[in-house]
Structures are given as structure tokens and as C-alpha cells.
């Protein structure tokens, strides 16, 4: 029996249409818009102004606190303006808009393909370089990576867990990175191990990617302390707490961080970015995203420069199909529909899913039939049907007592509900309110 | 026979003893309740809407009886009449608070504010607001899902099918503020009702720069400050590209309504204008038509929309 997490979980259709498509490089657009807030935490502070010349890899917005991230120019050219433009959720946010001229990189960035295995940087240097490079969790959560590497005093990390499960249906970018950049990922993992001072790392991969498991297992023989752990395919295994439960059989208590049980989780894409930052001096200016959808001509994986408009990647994959009803940023389970295709791709863009109209239509909501399915699939052991009612009735005390803050917004409950109740929509609302109340109390 | 008599007597004795004990206990633990609370509660409208900020009318009555000075308390439902009655009961002098009424500060009808995408999530304004900016280019405006209407306990609101905006039925609105609290975008405001219900307000909450706002909505406030300059009573302030009229200073002269290039300022319940300041006579009534002509050239304009100058100068 393969390992998986202890409670709940679902197995939606995998639809990994683009798994066979090798990573291609998306042409550099004529203009990029780079938002100053692409991460969780304080927005960065822009340090360039209209008319400035920038090169690839140059810092254009500085991290404005511990939980914040540097932003670098992904292209070379002239800053057209620093202004508010629409982000993926339709709100206007400050971005640096750059007119592209050529492709001139900062000199100290090593652009060769050569694998650098020797890790010369010390623990402190690694954390500093990861922070300087503006690396954030590339699984989609975009939490600044250097923060997770700085283990709080009094706690010790025992094991590093690399999240390579890619449990979202459709997405394949991590899968391709493992196949094409296997060695880089493993060196990246060793760098992370050095930063955390642990001698054990586990790479969790779901068994719907047998080629990646085989490839990395073969390579891992050359590296000390890295274990590949095949897992049963089960959503949401990519959740930190679920992955810890699946790989090392430890349960993170409610409200606590993984470090409480001695674990630190990083995404496999992040490990690759860490490799590039530490060994090659390359800040986070590009990443891999999957563009996919059943009617799309060419579901594929692309390495794009941060700030490239969404419509460019759609063009590259063969244009928008006639029957597109929704464009989802991210995977179908946790992704969010975009309100426009003029918005830029950012550090958190792990994929783009074009859903045909008939699949996106919401079905009519009916009354709860008390089947308990939502309860049985919830990986956090919550009672979604009850949380929804409490959120609707604004009973925030009850919500807090029933651990609404534990919800990881995986959407398993809404997915499963036979009455089509928008459970997560209401739970998320309640979570927001309870969060506000809790912060106010502090 | 004697068993029956003994039983009856014993029971009576227990009953009497218990009664005596209960009497003393009741005396000892008696909770004194001010009889005026009942009186005041009687005087309140029993709507239990919470508009006063207390849990129901009884809660408000308790607070009123306890307070030394009740001039800051107000029952929005009963208004001045009820408050002066309460004042008389409690022996307080009450000066009448200005009656207020809810006002919807968004005029982004389907016609004025074109849709840029379609929302099909859960039908709740709060949920929509927590997810994204809404179906139009305006990230501040009404989301049109009617959470305010649902919150209203007095049937004083409805959603206008044609405009997609909530409408307040003035006569029914008791100004309890439930809609104000319900709206995630802060669209609704309680404003002074005004003499003969005449009111002037900026029907827009968009804080974007002029060009952006105008592109999203024909009738957005573009922050041009014309109204601010025009107002003889310093009642208007423009902050973050958005004008706000202080209803305590506004003397209802209607000058700002005329100068506003986007018709963002609304006047309610005024008699029709006399012919004289005829420039923009249909400011209110034929709004969609008047503004449509403007849009053609406005988006091209530089942020501050200077091109509307000529238009307004012939207004004066
Ligand atoms: S979205 Fe939240 S409540 Fe629903 S299944 Fe996931 S963790 Fe449980
Ligand atoms: S899955 Fe849906 S119908 Fe079943 S108990 Fe949960 S909310 Fe009710
Ligand atoms: S005014 Fe507010 S609550 Fe009412 S429909 Fe508009 S956004 Fe929703
Ligand atoms: S005149 Fe109109 S557009 Fe200009 S600031 Fe006043 S309300 Fe806004």
C-alpha cells in the first residue's frame, strides 16, 4: 500500500494533458508589467522610475520587511511607468511596466546550462541569497522562501520535505521540471538541507508520475540523504499538513506551523529556483507554467518571464478556443478565474486552465441533504456544511470554535457536495471575518 | 380515615413552610428592575432592528434608562417623535436629531458601466468582493447582488432589474443602517434627509484616477474638483480622486450639480430647474443620453479630463 495522508481527500479526474510536452521557452514580450506584490506579505517598494534603463535580473522593487520579497526585472529595456494596473483579481495594484529592448543580462548571472554540484555557500549565505533573489513558494502559495528557511529560535528542523506531488489536476509544470531538471532539483534540495542544517530530505511524488519517480530515484543515488517517496494519488496531498502526514506520519496541530513537528516543506519548483539563485546568481525572473484545457490546441509547458501578459501564453498554445467559458489561473481545484487576459503572469502562476463553457456552468444550489460527504472528504477534519451555515448566519464565535481557520481552502467539500452547495465560498468568507476578529483581539 | 387526615395536614404543613421559605428567599434575592425600563420599552417601536446599536428595543430601553444624558442616543425607526416621548418619560430635554435616510452612492447602471466579465459565483456581495473586483472595470462600485436588500428588515429596498442597482424607498426607510453594514463596498451612506427630503450627494465611490474611472463608468466622479471650487459653502472636499459633500454644510444650492462634467452629483426631490441656468438642463433626467456623447472623447483625455472644460464653461 502506498502512503497517503490520514483523513479525507478526493481523487478528481487527473487530465494531465500536457505531461508529455517538454518545457518550451516563451518569446519575450514587447512589454512586461511586473506587480510589486506577487507574494504573501508586504508589497515591495519600487526603486526604479519612469525612464530608467534596466537589465535582466536587476532589482526593481525592494523587499519591505521580513515577510516580503524582492522583485527583479525579467527583461532589459526602459521603465515606461510605475503605475497601477489591473491584477488577476481585477483590483488595481502598483506595477513596474517596462518596454523591452534586447535581452541584456546582468553580468554576474551565470546563464550556462552546466550543472554546478559543489555547494560553496554557507548556511547564512544561502538564506541571504534566497532572500535577495526574491524566491517565493512556487507551488502557488507564494510565501517568501527565506522566511521558511529561517527556523525560529528554540525550534529545530529535522527533515526537509520537497513537495513534488502536483496534486492539482491538469498541471504538469513540476512534473516536467523533475524530468528535465532532475539534477538541478536535487542540488537545490541539498542547498535547502544545508540552510536548514538537516541531513534528511524526502521528495514526495504521487504515483501518477512513474517516470518522474524512476528518474529521480536513479539520480538521488548520487546525493546524500535524499529519499524519494512515492505516494498514492490523492487530492489535496500538496497541502503542507497533508504532505507531512503522508510522508512522515506526523500530524501538525491546529493553528501550528510544520516546524512544530520538525518539518519544513518546500515546493520542487522552489528547489529549482533556489539552485539557480545560489549556484548561478539568478534571481526569480522566470518560471514554468502549464497552459492546458480540453479544447486547447496545444496543451504545453512554458518557461516565461515574470510580467508576460496572459494572452501571450494563450497565443503560444494555439489561441483561445471558441468554447472557452472560464480562464482559471492555477489548477481547477484551487485556482481562481481571471477577469481579464490583459493581466500579467506572476511568480505564483503555476498554470492556466481554459475550461470549456459547459464545464464551468454552476449547477443550481439545493438544500443540504445531510449526506455527510463533505465531512468525510475534508482533509482537515472539519464539518463544511455546518461552517457554511455559520458563515451565512454570521455566527463568528461558533466558526472560530469549530476551527474554521484550519480550512486550507482545498475545495474538496464543494467538489463533492451532491447538492452543489457553494461550501468553500462561504467558509472562505467566514474565515476572513474570523481572521479579522482574531487580529483585532491581539 | 385518620391516615387521610394526617396526610392532608402533613402536606399542608410542608406547603406552608415552603411558602414561607420561598417568600424570604424572594425577598433576599430580589432583582430590582427599574420600572421605567418597561415604560420606555413600551414607547419604542418594537421593531427590534438593532439600528440604535443595541440588541433589540429592550436593550436600548435599558441603556436609555441607565444613561445620564440621552442626547446621543437615537432610535432611527421612531425618530424625533419617539425620542422626545422617551425624553419626557425619563425627564430629559431632547433636541430633535436630524432625520437621516439611506442613499446609494453608485449610479453604475448596466448602461453607464459596461460589463467586462461575468460572475457566476455564490450570489452574495461579500463573497464576490472577497474574490475579485466585480463584473465591471470599476473596482469600487456596486456589485449588484443585493446583500443590502436582503439585510433590510423594513422592505425599504429593492433591486432595480434594469439598472442592476439597489433602490431605496424613502418613505419606508427608517435609517436603521442595516444595509450600510451589509454592503462590503461601502456604497450606502446614511445622509441627512433634508428639508422636504431634498438632498444632494455624489453618487460615486470610485477612487481611481479620472481617466481610469471614466473609462470604467460614464458617470464616475473623476476628481476634477470643479464642484469643490464651485461650492460657495465649502461643503465639498475631493480626496483620492473622489468628491464628498458634507451634508451639514451643504445649503442645497445645486451649483455643483450643474458643473459636474460626468453628472456624478445627484439632486433628489427638487422642483424642476427654472430656464435660466439652462446650460445642462437635463443633467438629471436624460442622464444616459447626455453622458454617452461625452464618453466618445473622454477616455482619450489625459487623466484630469481637461477637455471637459469647454463643456462646463458654457454651463455657467
Ligand atoms: S475547503 Fe476547507 S472545509 Fe472544505 S474540504 Fe477543504 S479544508 Fe475542508
Ligand atoms: S456534501 Fe453537501 S449535501 Fe452532503 S452534507 Fe455536505 S453540504 Fe450537505
Ligand atoms: S449596494 Fe452594496 S450590498 Fe447592495 S447590491 Fe450594491 S454592493 Fe451589494
Ligand atoms: S465635479 Fe463631479 S467629477 Fe468633478 S470632482 Fe465634483 S463630483 Fe467629481
Coordinates of C-alpha atoms and ligand atoms in Angstrom, one line a residue, chain A residues 9-10 235-236 242 334 373-385 387 403-404 406-416 423-425 427-428 431, ligand 1:
Chain A
X9 CA -9.2 13.5 0.4
X10 CA -10.7 13.0 -3.1
X235 CA -6.0 15.4 -3.6
X236 CA -5.0 17.7 -1.6
X242 CA -1.3 16.6 4.3
X334 CA -7.7 25.9 -6.0
X373 CA -19.9 13.6 2.2
X374 CA -18.2 17.0 2.8
X375 CA -17.3 15.9 6.3
X376 CA -15.7 12.7 5.1
X377 CA -13.6 14.3 2.4
X378 CA -12.4 17.3 4.4
X379 CA -8.6 16.7 4.9
X380 CA -8.7 18.9 8.0
X381 CA -11.5 17.0 9.7
X382 CA -13.9 19.9 9.6
X383 CA -17.6 20.0 9.1
X384 CA -18.0 22.1 6.0
X385 CA -21.9 22.0 5.9
X387 CA -19.3 26.1 8.7
X403 CA -11.7 25.7 13.8
X404 CA -12.7 27.4 10.6
X406 CA -7.9 25.3 9.9
X407 CA -9.6 25.2 6.5
X408 CA -6.9 25.0 3.8
X409 CA -9.4 26.1 1.1
X410 CA -8.8 22.9 -0.9
X411 CA -12.3 22.9 -2.2
X412 CA -12.8 19.2 -1.7
X413 CA -16.1 19.8 0.1
X414 CA -17.6 21.9 -2.7
X415 CA -16.3 19.4 -5.3
X416 CA -18.0 16.5 -3.5
X423 CA -19.4 25.5 0.8
X424 CA -16.0 26.9 0.3
X425 CA -17.2 30.3 -0.9
X427 CA -16.3 29.2 4.5
X428 CA -13.7 31.5 3.0
X431 CA -12.5 32.6 7.6
Ligands
LIG1 S1 -12.1 23.6 1.6 FE1 -11.8 23.7 3.9 S2 -13.6 22.8 4.7 FE2 -13.7 22.3 2.5 S3 -12.7 20.2 2.4 FE3 -11.0 21.7 2.1 S4 -10.2 22.1 4.2 FE4 -12.2 21.1 4.5

